[in-house]
Amino acid sequence: MTNTSYERLSPEQLEVVCHVEGPLLVEAGPGSGKTRVLTDRIRHLLTSVQGHFRVLALTFTNKAADEMKDRLLDLGEERDRAFIGTLHSFCLDLLSERGKLLGMEGSPNIFEQLKDRKEVLLKAIDEDLLLSDEINQIEDSKERNKRVDSWLTGISNIKSHPISCAVVDDELSRRVLDAYEAGMRACNAYDFDDLLLLAYRLLVENPKLADLYRRLYKFICIDEAQDMNEAQYAVICALCSDGYKNVMMVGDPRQSIYGFNTSSPEYMERFGREFAAKRVELTANYRSSRAVVKLAQSLDPNYMVAMQLPIEGKSTILVGDNEQDEADKITNELQRLFTEGHPDVEGGIEPSKCAILGRTRFALLAVEQALKQKNIAYYKRLSANHENASETVDDFQLALRVLVNSKDRLHLSALAKKWKVPEPDFLLEYPEILRGMASMASDKRALVVHEAIESVATNQSRLDLMPALKMLEMHADTLPEPDRLAIYEDVAVFRQEWDQYLRASGGSKSLSSFMSSKALGNTQKAVREGVALLTVHSSKGLEFDVVFIAGMAEGTFPDYRAANQKELGEESRNAFVAVTRSKRLLYLTYPATRVMPWGGVRRQMQSRFISVP
């Protein structure tokens, strides 16, 4: 690291960057230069510390990983000595390389969608007399569905607590878990929880392998530590031992918003105690204007900022008569900003500098319609993965899953159901199965999907998805405009994901690893052209000059399901995260009235989180 780069660091940042041996816990507030400090520490370890070792840098989002990789591009081949990615990605690589020790065949096939995991559980229940009796005793269908959902949640809870739930005492819970696991293995499939749980088991049950990885990764750096759960903490501990504790964790307990996924800032605190880690606080805010910082402090009075920008910025409340009027006020203000700009935003205001956040996707429905009507360019990220708008591309993706995993009867049956053809004969080879199904289907998209899959299947040694995607577009050209547009948009995302995968895979590529990367969201670009339409959770780690937070009314934000102090505390942290995405201008909006799902109109109360100085 050059003297110049040292000079740009604060004393606290410099202390983190130059720390080498021993555990380190860094509490870093929003805008405190956390990503830069992490990146500079990796640079310092790779260029200034002698020895043959690698650095394991674990981020919470793919966007953060991509940003860190880009900042280290100048290191050339030295950068290859660092694994920079999410913990799930690291565990996927570990299991792909060493999973044979657990009886795993190749790269894990991931069932990332809730509906797929639920289908596996429902089938398992049908095949188990005790479980089906337990469910069938419930007369009301809604209550039966709730029980299945609660079992699915229970399975995830057990898997995400590999230490405290190592032994499942409840006989029914154990039976549900075993039935579900048998169903998943019959499909040669795994879920997200399995990636962490099985990586933990692999390291604990194979001490020599764990020791190999400890010696390989001499330094571990962990981002967003406040969002760890027990399984993630267990994997980190399994990678450490008495002789290998060069672990740095950085996070902010005020931004812990994944409690529904069993994460908690307690593991960050446990690390501090159990590893006797040195502690450093980064309390400056180099990102947000004074108006934004002031609003963040109204949400958390303990949020102390040692240094902030000398830019005033602005926070504003906009109240619509109803949801449509709220959306119009947001889009009208956006158009005004595009035209007039603002003195606190350098270089004018364009769509890519702006974001509209909602606590849930439902708070953004009217906003999306208004953006379309006014031809304002936008992109949306309302869940972890892109959701296909077209049946054709959705079918193609289902068929790709089965091409990768011949035991995946779940998705093959789903395809047969969508094409309205009989359940396939699983004794045949897959290309023949798909051909037979497509020839029976009445919708011509089935034949198009089959031909696209054939083009991939016959050239797997020189794998290329582009010809298949071109076939889907050619089919789209024969359709009415709305259907054509949906296919073109989905194909554009698919093509971008394939391109992203090729650049990240370093030459070696397989359809299996692409589908796994796609399931983990590794292939998605976090930021694109246009106004960002995001849920609060998908905005984590991003920043924009102008941020609108829509639906700031009681029952929407905070969410009506937040019934106790713990849940309301998490809602407040959600608001803190949303507010601190803004660099300059912040707008809090809500509709005075809202049409309820059953048709009635309800007056809205302003959110308790609104306090514009």
PDB file of N, CA and C in Angstrom, residues 487-566:
ATOM      1  N   ILE A 487     -40.837 -12.190 -23.072  1.00  0.00           N
ATOM      2  CA  ILE A 487     -39.770 -13.145 -23.397  1.00  0.00           C
ATOM      3  C   ILE A 487     -38.444 -12.419 -23.600  1.00  0.00           C
ATOM      4  N   TYR A 488     -38.475 -11.315 -24.345  1.00  0.00           N
ATOM      5  CA  TYR A 488     -37.240 -10.564 -24.598  1.00  0.00           C
ATOM      6  C   TYR A 488     -36.615 -10.068 -23.288  1.00  0.00           C
ATOM      7  N   GLU A 489     -37.451  -9.610 -22.351  1.00  0.00           N
ATOM      8  CA  GLU A 489     -36.922  -9.105 -21.071  1.00  0.00           C
ATOM      9  C   GLU A 489     -36.308 -10.242 -20.263  1.00  0.00           C
ATOM     10  N   ASP A 490     -36.990 -11.391 -20.208  1.00  0.00           N
ATOM     11  CA  ASP A 490     -36.464 -12.534 -19.455  1.00  0.00           C
ATOM     12  C   ASP A 490     -35.186 -13.074 -20.086  1.00  0.00           C
ATOM     13  N   VAL A 491     -35.164 -13.140 -21.427  1.00  0.00           N
ATOM     14  CA  VAL A 491     -33.962 -13.618 -22.126  1.00  0.00           C
ATOM     15  C   VAL A 491     -32.795 -12.668 -21.885  1.00  0.00           C
ATOM     16  N   ALA A 492     -33.075 -11.361 -21.854  1.00  0.00           N
ATOM     17  CA  ALA A 492     -32.008 -10.373 -21.599  1.00  0.00           C
ATOM     18  C   ALA A 492     -31.368 -10.620 -20.234  1.00  0.00           C
ATOM     19  N   VAL A 493     -32.194 -10.919 -19.225  1.00  0.00           N
ATOM     20  CA  VAL A 493     -31.660 -11.225 -17.890  1.00  0.00           C
ATOM     21  C   VAL A 493     -30.847 -12.515 -17.931  1.00  0.00           C
ATOM     22  N   PHE A 494     -31.391 -13.543 -18.599  1.00  0.00           N
ATOM     23  CA  PHE A 494     -30.706 -14.835 -18.719  1.00  0.00           C
ATOM     24  C   PHE A 494     -29.347 -14.667 -19.395  1.00  0.00           C
ATOM     25  N   ARG A 495     -29.334 -13.873 -20.506  1.00  0.00           N
ATOM     26  CA  ARG A 495     -28.094 -13.657 -21.261  1.00  0.00           C
ATOM     27  C   ARG A 495     -27.066 -12.922 -20.393  1.00  0.00           C
ATOM     28  N   GLN A 496     -27.536 -11.931 -19.634  1.00  0.00           N
ATOM     29  CA  GLN A 496     -26.636 -11.175 -18.755  1.00  0.00           C
ATOM     30  C   GLN A 496     -26.083 -12.085 -17.648  1.00  0.00           C
ATOM     31  N   GLU A 497     -26.942 -12.983 -17.129  1.00  0.00           N
ATOM     32  CA  GLU A 497     -26.491 -13.905 -16.084  1.00  0.00           C
ATOM     33  C   GLU A 497     -25.470 -14.896 -16.629  1.00  0.00           C
ATOM     34  N   TRP A 498     -25.701 -15.393 -17.839  1.00  0.00           N
ATOM     35  CA  TRP A 498     -24.757 -16.314 -18.469  1.00  0.00           C
ATOM     36  C   TRP A 498     -23.419 -15.612 -18.702  1.00  0.00           C
ATOM     37  N   ASP A 499     -23.470 -14.376 -19.161  1.00  0.00           N
ATOM     38  CA  ASP A 499     -22.256 -13.603 -19.408  1.00  0.00           C
ATOM     39  C   ASP A 499     -21.495 -13.362 -18.102  1.00  0.00           C
ATOM     40  N   GLN A 500     -22.249 -13.019 -17.053  1.00  0.00           N
ATOM     41  CA  GLN A 500     -21.639 -12.796 -15.734  1.00  0.00           C
ATOM     42  C   GLN A 500     -20.959 -14.071 -15.234  1.00  0.00           C
ATOM     43  N   TYR A 501     -21.610 -15.204 -15.444  1.00  0.00           N
ATOM     44  CA  TYR A 501     -21.064 -16.497 -15.012  1.00  0.00           C
ATOM     45  C   TYR A 501     -19.770 -16.812 -15.756  1.00  0.00           C
ATOM     46  N   LEU A 502     -19.767 -16.591 -17.087  1.00  0.00           N
ATOM     47  CA  LEU A 502     -18.574 -16.887 -17.881  1.00  0.00           C
ATOM     48  C   LEU A 502     -17.376 -16.060 -17.418  1.00  0.00           C
ATOM     49  N   ARG A 503     -17.639 -14.788 -17.078  1.00  0.00           N
ATOM     50  CA  ARG A 503     -16.540 -13.913 -16.642  1.00  0.00           C
ATOM     51  C   ARG A 503     -16.004 -14.332 -15.278  1.00  0.00           C
ATOM     52  N   ALA A 504     -16.900 -14.875 -14.436  1.00  0.00           N
ATOM     53  CA  ALA A 504     -16.496 -15.234 -13.071  1.00  0.00           C
ATOM     54  C   ALA A 504     -15.931 -16.652 -12.983  1.00  0.00           C
ATOM     55  N   SER A 505     -16.250 -17.510 -13.976  1.00  0.00           N
ATOM     56  CA  SER A 505     -15.880 -18.928 -13.855  1.00  0.00           C
ATOM     57  C   SER A 505     -14.434 -19.215 -14.239  1.00  0.00           C
ATOM     58  N   GLY A 506     -13.770 -18.231 -14.838  1.00  0.00           N
ATOM     59  CA  GLY A 506     -12.345 -18.387 -15.145  1.00  0.00           C
ATOM     60  C   GLY A 506     -12.038 -19.494 -16.135  1.00  0.00           C
ATOM     61  N   GLY A 507     -12.890 -19.688 -17.136  1.00  0.00           N
ATOM     62  CA  GLY A 507     -12.587 -20.669 -18.183  1.00  0.00           C
ATOM     63  C   GLY A 507     -13.316 -21.988 -18.014  1.00  0.00           C
ATOM     64  N   SER A 508     -13.291 -22.574 -16.804  1.00  0.00           N
ATOM     65  CA  SER A 508     -13.984 -23.845 -16.584  1.00  0.00           C
ATOM     66  C   SER A 508     -15.463 -23.562 -16.365  1.00  0.00           C
ATOM     67  N   LYS A 509     -16.306 -24.206 -17.177  1.00  0.00           N
ATOM     68  CA  LYS A 509     -17.733 -23.938 -17.034  1.00  0.00           C
ATOM     69  C   LYS A 509     -18.531 -25.226 -17.194  1.00  0.00           C
ATOM     70  N   SER A 510     -19.631 -25.306 -16.481  1.00  0.00           N
ATOM     71  CA  SER A 510     -20.553 -26.429 -16.623  1.00  0.00           C
ATOM     72  C   SER A 510     -21.955 -25.907 -16.369  1.00  0.00           C
ATOM     73  N   LEU A 511     -22.919 -26.587 -16.978  1.00  0.00           N
ATOM     74  CA  LEU A 511     -24.311 -26.183 -16.801  1.00  0.00           C
ATOM     75  C   LEU A 511     -24.726 -26.314 -15.344  1.00  0.00           C
ATOM     76  N   SER A 512     -24.201 -27.345 -14.677  1.00  0.00           N
ATOM     77  CA  SER A 512     -24.534 -27.570 -13.264  1.00  0.00           C
ATOM     78  C   SER A 512     -24.066 -26.407 -12.396  1.00  0.00           C
ATOM     79  N   SER A 513     -22.804 -25.969 -12.596  1.00  0.00           N
ATOM     80  CA  SER A 513     -22.297 -24.877 -11.757  1.00  0.00           C
ATOM     81  C   SER A 513     -22.984 -23.559 -12.109  1.00  0.00           C
ATOM     82  N   PHE A 514     -23.371 -23.375 -13.398  1.00  0.00           N
ATOM     83  CA  PHE A 514     -24.121 -22.169 -13.771  1.00  0.00           C
ATOM     84  C   PHE A 514     -25.464 -22.125 -13.053  1.00  0.00           C
ATOM     85  N   MET A 515     -26.187 -23.239 -13.059  1.00  0.00           N
ATOM     86  CA  MET A 515     -27.503 -23.269 -12.415  1.00  0.00           C
ATOM     87  C   MET A 515     -27.382 -23.067 -10.904  1.00  0.00           C
ATOM     88  N   SER A 516     -26.321 -23.617 -10.314  1.00  0.00           N
ATOM     89  CA  SER A 516     -26.086 -23.408  -8.875  1.00  0.00           C
ATOM     90  C   SER A 516     -25.776 -21.947  -8.590  1.00  0.00           C
ATOM     91  N   SER A 517     -24.921 -21.341  -9.422  1.00  0.00           N
ATOM     92  CA  SER A 517     -24.584 -19.925  -9.259  1.00  0.00           C
ATOM     93  C   SER A 517     -25.820 -19.052  -9.440  1.00  0.00           C
ATOM     94  N   LYS A 518     -26.646 -19.414 -10.408  1.00  0.00           N
ATOM     95  CA  LYS A 518     -27.886 -18.677 -10.664  1.00  0.00           C
ATOM     96  C   LYS A 518     -28.813 -18.764  -9.453  1.00  0.00           C
ATOM     97  N   ALA A 519     -28.912 -19.963  -8.866  1.00  0.00           N
ATOM     98  CA  ALA A 519     -29.771 -20.154  -7.689  1.00  0.00           C
ATOM     99  C   ALA A 519     -29.308 -19.295  -6.519  1.00  0.00           C
ATOM    100  N   LEU A 520     -27.995 -19.122  -6.385  1.00  0.00           N
ATOM    101  CA  LEU A 520     -27.436 -18.310  -5.290  1.00  0.00           C
ATOM    102  C   LEU A 520     -27.474 -16.816  -5.594  1.00  0.00           C
ATOM    103  N   GLY A 521     -27.898 -16.442  -6.808  1.00  0.00           N
ATOM    104  CA  GLY A 521     -27.925 -15.024  -7.175  1.00  0.00           C
ATOM    105  C   GLY A 521     -26.565 -14.492  -7.551  1.00  0.00           C
ATOM    106  N   ASN A 522     -25.559 -15.388  -7.713  1.00  0.00           N
ATOM    107  CA  ASN A 522     -24.203 -14.938  -8.043  1.00  0.00           C
ATOM    108  C   ASN A 522     -24.120 -14.297  -9.412  1.00  0.00           C
ATOM    109  N   THR A 523     -25.083 -14.637 -10.290  1.00  0.00           N
ATOM    110  CA  THR A 523     -24.996 -14.181 -11.678  1.00  0.00           C
ATOM    111  C   THR A 523     -25.767 -12.895 -11.925  1.00  0.00           C
ATOM    112  N   GLN A 524     -26.442 -12.379 -10.893  1.00  0.00           N
ATOM    113  CA  GLN A 524     -27.242 -11.162 -11.084  1.00  0.00           C
ATOM    114  C   GLN A 524     -26.414  -9.913 -10.800  1.00  0.00           C
ATOM    115  N   LYS A 525     -26.568  -8.921 -11.660  1.00  0.00           N
ATOM    116  CA  LYS A 525     -25.948  -7.617 -11.399  1.00  0.00           C
ATOM    117  C   LYS A 525     -26.856  -6.850 -10.462  1.00  0.00           C
ATOM    118  N   ALA A 526     -26.284  -6.287  -9.405  1.00  0.00           N
ATOM    119  CA  ALA A 526     -27.105  -5.620  -8.385  1.00  0.00           C
ATOM    120  C   ALA A 526     -27.675  -4.299  -8.901  1.00  0.00           C
ATOM    121  N   VAL A 527     -26.925  -3.591  -9.713  1.00  0.00           N
ATOM    122  CA  VAL A 527     -27.353  -2.258 -10.145  1.00  0.00           C
ATOM    123  C   VAL A 527     -27.419  -2.221 -11.675  1.00  0.00           C
ATOM    124  N   ARG A 528     -28.505  -1.678 -12.195  1.00  0.00           N
ATOM    125  CA  ARG A 528     -28.646  -1.542 -13.644  1.00  0.00           C
ATOM    126  C   ARG A 528     -29.093  -0.113 -13.945  1.00  0.00           C
ATOM    127  N   GLU A 529     -29.346   0.159 -15.230  1.00  0.00           N
ATOM    128  CA  GLU A 529     -29.779   1.499 -15.627  1.00  0.00           C
ATOM    129  C   GLU A 529     -31.225   1.727 -15.205  1.00  0.00           C
ATOM    130  N   GLY A 530     -31.537   2.961 -14.816  1.00  0.00           N
ATOM    131  CA  GLY A 530     -32.902   3.311 -14.440  1.00  0.00           C
ATOM    132  C   GLY A 530     -33.061   3.484 -12.943  1.00  0.00           C
ATOM    133  N   VAL A 531     -34.248   3.938 -12.541  1.00  0.00           N
ATOM    134  CA  VAL A 531     -34.583   4.081 -11.120  1.00  0.00           C
ATOM    135  C   VAL A 531     -34.671   2.680 -10.511  1.00  0.00           C
ATOM    136  N   ALA A 532     -34.073   2.494  -9.338  1.00  0.00           N
ATOM    137  CA  ALA A 532     -34.123   1.190  -8.662  1.00  0.00           C
ATOM    138  C   ALA A 532     -35.418   1.071  -7.864  1.00  0.00           C
ATOM    139  N   LEU A 533     -36.155  -0.006  -8.087  1.00  0.00           N
ATOM    140  CA  LEU A 533     -37.375  -0.306  -7.335  1.00  0.00           C
ATOM    141  C   LEU A 533     -37.034  -1.505  -6.458  1.00  0.00           C
ATOM    142  N   LEU A 534     -36.906  -1.287  -5.154  1.00  0.00           N
ATOM    143  CA  LEU A 534     -36.321  -2.296  -4.265  1.00  0.00           C
ATOM    144  C   LEU A 534     -37.132  -2.472  -2.988  1.00  0.00           C
ATOM    145  N   THR A 535     -37.143  -3.700  -2.461  1.00  0.00           N
ATOM    146  CA  THR A 535     -37.572  -3.866  -1.078  1.00  0.00           C
ATOM    147  C   THR A 535     -36.412  -3.417  -0.186  1.00  0.00           C
ATOM    148  N   VAL A 536     -36.703  -3.140   1.071  1.00  0.00           N
ATOM    149  CA  VAL A 536     -35.643  -2.697   1.985  1.00  0.00           C
ATOM    150  C   VAL A 536     -34.546  -3.762   2.067  1.00  0.00           C
ATOM    151  N   HIS A 537     -34.956  -5.032   2.126  1.00  0.00           N
ATOM    152  CA  HIS A 537     -33.963  -6.098   2.251  1.00  0.00           C
ATOM    153  C   HIS A 537     -33.065  -6.194   1.020  1.00  0.00           C
ATOM    154  N   SER A 538     -33.620  -5.981  -0.175  1.00  0.00           N
ATOM    155  CA  SER A 538     -32.783  -6.066  -1.372  1.00  0.00           C
ATOM    156  C   SER A 538     -31.965  -4.797  -1.601  1.00  0.00           C
ATOM    157  N   SER A 539     -32.222  -3.754  -0.810  1.00  0.00           N
ATOM    158  CA  SER A 539     -31.427  -2.515  -0.937  1.00  0.00           C
ATOM    159  C   SER A 539     -30.172  -2.552  -0.073  1.00  0.00           C
ATOM    160  N   LYS A 540     -30.048  -3.571   0.770  1.00  0.00           N
ATOM    161  CA  LYS A 540     -28.919  -3.655   1.700  1.00  0.00           C
ATOM    162  C   LYS A 540     -27.590  -3.567   0.959  1.00  0.00           C
ATOM    163  N   GLY A 541     -26.721  -2.685   1.408  1.00  0.00           N
ATOM    164  CA  GLY A 541     -25.401  -2.532   0.803  1.00  0.00           C
ATOM    165  C   GLY A 541     -25.354  -1.568  -0.359  1.00  0.00           C
ATOM    166  N   LEU A 542     -26.523  -1.043  -0.779  1.00  0.00           N
ATOM    167  CA  LEU A 542     -26.556  -0.104  -1.895  1.00  0.00           C
ATOM    168  C   LEU A 542     -26.678   1.330  -1.388  1.00  0.00           C
ATOM    169  N   GLU A 543     -26.387   2.302  -2.238  1.00  0.00           N
ATOM    170  CA  GLU A 543     -26.533   3.712  -1.865  1.00  0.00           C
ATOM    171  C   GLU A 543     -26.917   4.522  -3.092  1.00  0.00           C
ATOM    172  N   PHE A 544     -27.722   5.559  -2.868  1.00  0.00           N
ATOM    173  CA  PHE A 544     -28.245   6.381  -3.962  1.00  0.00           C
ATOM    174  C   PHE A 544     -28.288   7.837  -3.515  1.00  0.00           C
ATOM    175  N   ASP A 545     -28.139   8.760  -4.461  1.00  0.00           N
ATOM    176  CA  ASP A 545     -28.232  10.184  -4.124  1.00  0.00           C
ATOM    177  C   ASP A 545     -29.637  10.547  -3.642  1.00  0.00           C
ATOM    178  N   VAL A 546     -30.640   9.944  -4.264  1.00  0.00           N
ATOM    179  CA  VAL A 546     -32.037  10.261  -3.940  1.00  0.00           C
ATOM    180  C   VAL A 546     -32.774   8.969  -3.592  1.00  0.00           C
ATOM    181  N   VAL A 547     -33.406   8.943  -2.422  1.00  0.00           N
ATOM    182  CA  VAL A 547     -34.157   7.757  -1.992  1.00  0.00           C
ATOM    183  C   VAL A 547     -35.567   8.154  -1.581  1.00  0.00           C
ATOM    184  N   PHE A 548     -36.556   7.465  -2.123  1.00  0.00           N
ATOM    185  CA  PHE A 548     -37.946   7.557  -1.680  1.00  0.00           C
ATOM    186  C   PHE A 548     -38.265   6.281  -0.906  1.00  0.00           C
ATOM    187  N   ILE A 549     -38.863   6.414   0.275  1.00  0.00           N
ATOM    188  CA  ILE A 549     -39.347   5.233   1.002  1.00  0.00           C
ATOM    189  C   ILE A 549     -40.865   5.307   0.993  1.00  0.00           C
ATOM    190  N   ALA A 550     -41.490   4.416   0.211  1.00  0.00           N
ATOM    191  CA  ALA A 550     -42.937   4.452   0.010  1.00  0.00           C
ATOM    192  C   ALA A 550     -43.655   3.629   1.074  1.00  0.00           C
ATOM    193  N   GLY A 551     -44.938   3.952   1.275  1.00  0.00           N
ATOM    194  CA  GLY A 551     -45.759   3.172   2.203  1.00  0.00           C
ATOM    195  C   GLY A 551     -45.384   3.354   3.662  1.00  0.00           C
ATOM    196  N   MET A 552     -44.946   4.555   4.044  1.00  0.00           N
ATOM    197  CA  MET A 552     -44.528   4.798   5.437  1.00  0.00           C
ATOM    198  C   MET A 552     -45.754   5.062   6.323  1.00  0.00           C
ATOM    199  N   ALA A 553     -46.596   4.021   6.446  1.00  0.00           N
ATOM    200  CA  ALA A 553     -47.797   4.114   7.276  1.00  0.00           C
ATOM    201  C   ALA A 553     -47.823   2.934   8.238  1.00  0.00           C
ATOM    202  N   GLU A 554     -48.475   3.138   9.375  1.00  0.00           N
ATOM    203  CA  GLU A 554     -48.626   2.055  10.350  1.00  0.00           C
ATOM    204  C   GLU A 554     -49.319   0.859   9.675  1.00  0.00           C
ATOM    205  N   GLY A 555     -48.785  -0.328   9.906  1.00  0.00           N
ATOM    206  CA  GLY A 555     -49.347  -1.525   9.293  1.00  0.00           C
ATOM    207  C   GLY A 555     -48.617  -1.940   8.038  1.00  0.00           C
ATOM    208  N   THR A 556     -47.958  -0.961   7.391  1.00  0.00           N
ATOM    209  CA  THR A 556     -47.128  -1.275   6.225  1.00  0.00           C
ATOM    210  C   THR A 556     -45.654  -1.184   6.605  1.00  0.00           C
ATOM    211  N   PHE A 557     -45.295  -0.096   7.281  1.00  0.00           N
ATOM    212  CA  PHE A 557     -43.922   0.090   7.777  1.00  0.00           C
ATOM    213  C   PHE A 557     -43.995   0.897   9.054  1.00  0.00           C
ATOM    214  N   PRO A 558     -44.041   0.258  10.242  1.00  0.00           N
ATOM    215  CA  PRO A 558     -43.767  -1.154  10.500  1.00  0.00           C
ATOM    216  C   PRO A 558     -44.863  -2.075   9.981  1.00  0.00           C
ATOM    217  N   ASP A 559     -44.434  -3.292   9.627  1.00  0.00           N
ATOM    218  CA  ASP A 559     -45.340  -4.312   9.111  1.00  0.00           C
ATOM    219  C   ASP A 559     -46.357  -4.702  10.191  1.00  0.00           C
ATOM    220  N   TYR A 560     -47.597  -4.951   9.753  1.00  0.00           N
ATOM    221  CA  TYR A 560     -48.669  -5.279  10.705  1.00  0.00           C
ATOM    222  C   TYR A 560     -48.396  -6.568  11.477  1.00  0.00           C
ATOM    223  N   ARG A 561     -47.511  -7.428  10.946  1.00  0.00           N
ATOM    224  CA  ARG A 561     -47.229  -8.701  11.623  1.00  0.00           C
ATOM    225  C   ARG A 561     -46.246  -8.553  12.779  1.00  0.00           C
ATOM    226  N   ALA A 562     -45.629  -7.377  12.910  1.00  0.00           N
ATOM    227  CA  ALA A 562     -44.685  -7.149  14.014  1.00  0.00           C
ATOM    228  C   ALA A 562     -45.474  -6.922  15.292  1.00  0.00           C
ATOM    229  N   ALA A 563     -45.588  -7.975  16.104  1.00  0.00           N
ATOM    230  CA  ALA A 563     -46.520  -7.935  17.232  1.00  0.00           C
ATOM    231  C   ALA A 563     -45.851  -7.671  18.579  1.00  0.00           C
ATOM    232  N   ASN A 564     -44.547  -7.921  18.692  1.00  0.00           N
ATOM    233  CA  ASN A 564     -43.895  -7.746  19.990  1.00  0.00           C
ATOM    234  C   ASN A 564     -42.690  -6.822  19.869  1.00  0.00           C
ATOM    235  N   GLN A 565     -42.047  -6.545  20.988  1.00  0.00           N
ATOM    236  CA  GLN A 565     -40.947  -5.578  21.010  1.00  0.00           C
ATOM    237  C   GLN A 565     -39.760  -6.031  20.161  1.00  0.00           C
ATOM    238  N   LYS A 566     -39.494  -7.349  20.170  1.00  0.00           N
ATOM    239  CA  LYS A 566     -38.371  -7.855  19.379  1.00  0.00           C
ATOM    240  C   LYS A 566     -38.621  -7.603  17.890  1.00  0.00           C
TER     241      LYS A 566
END
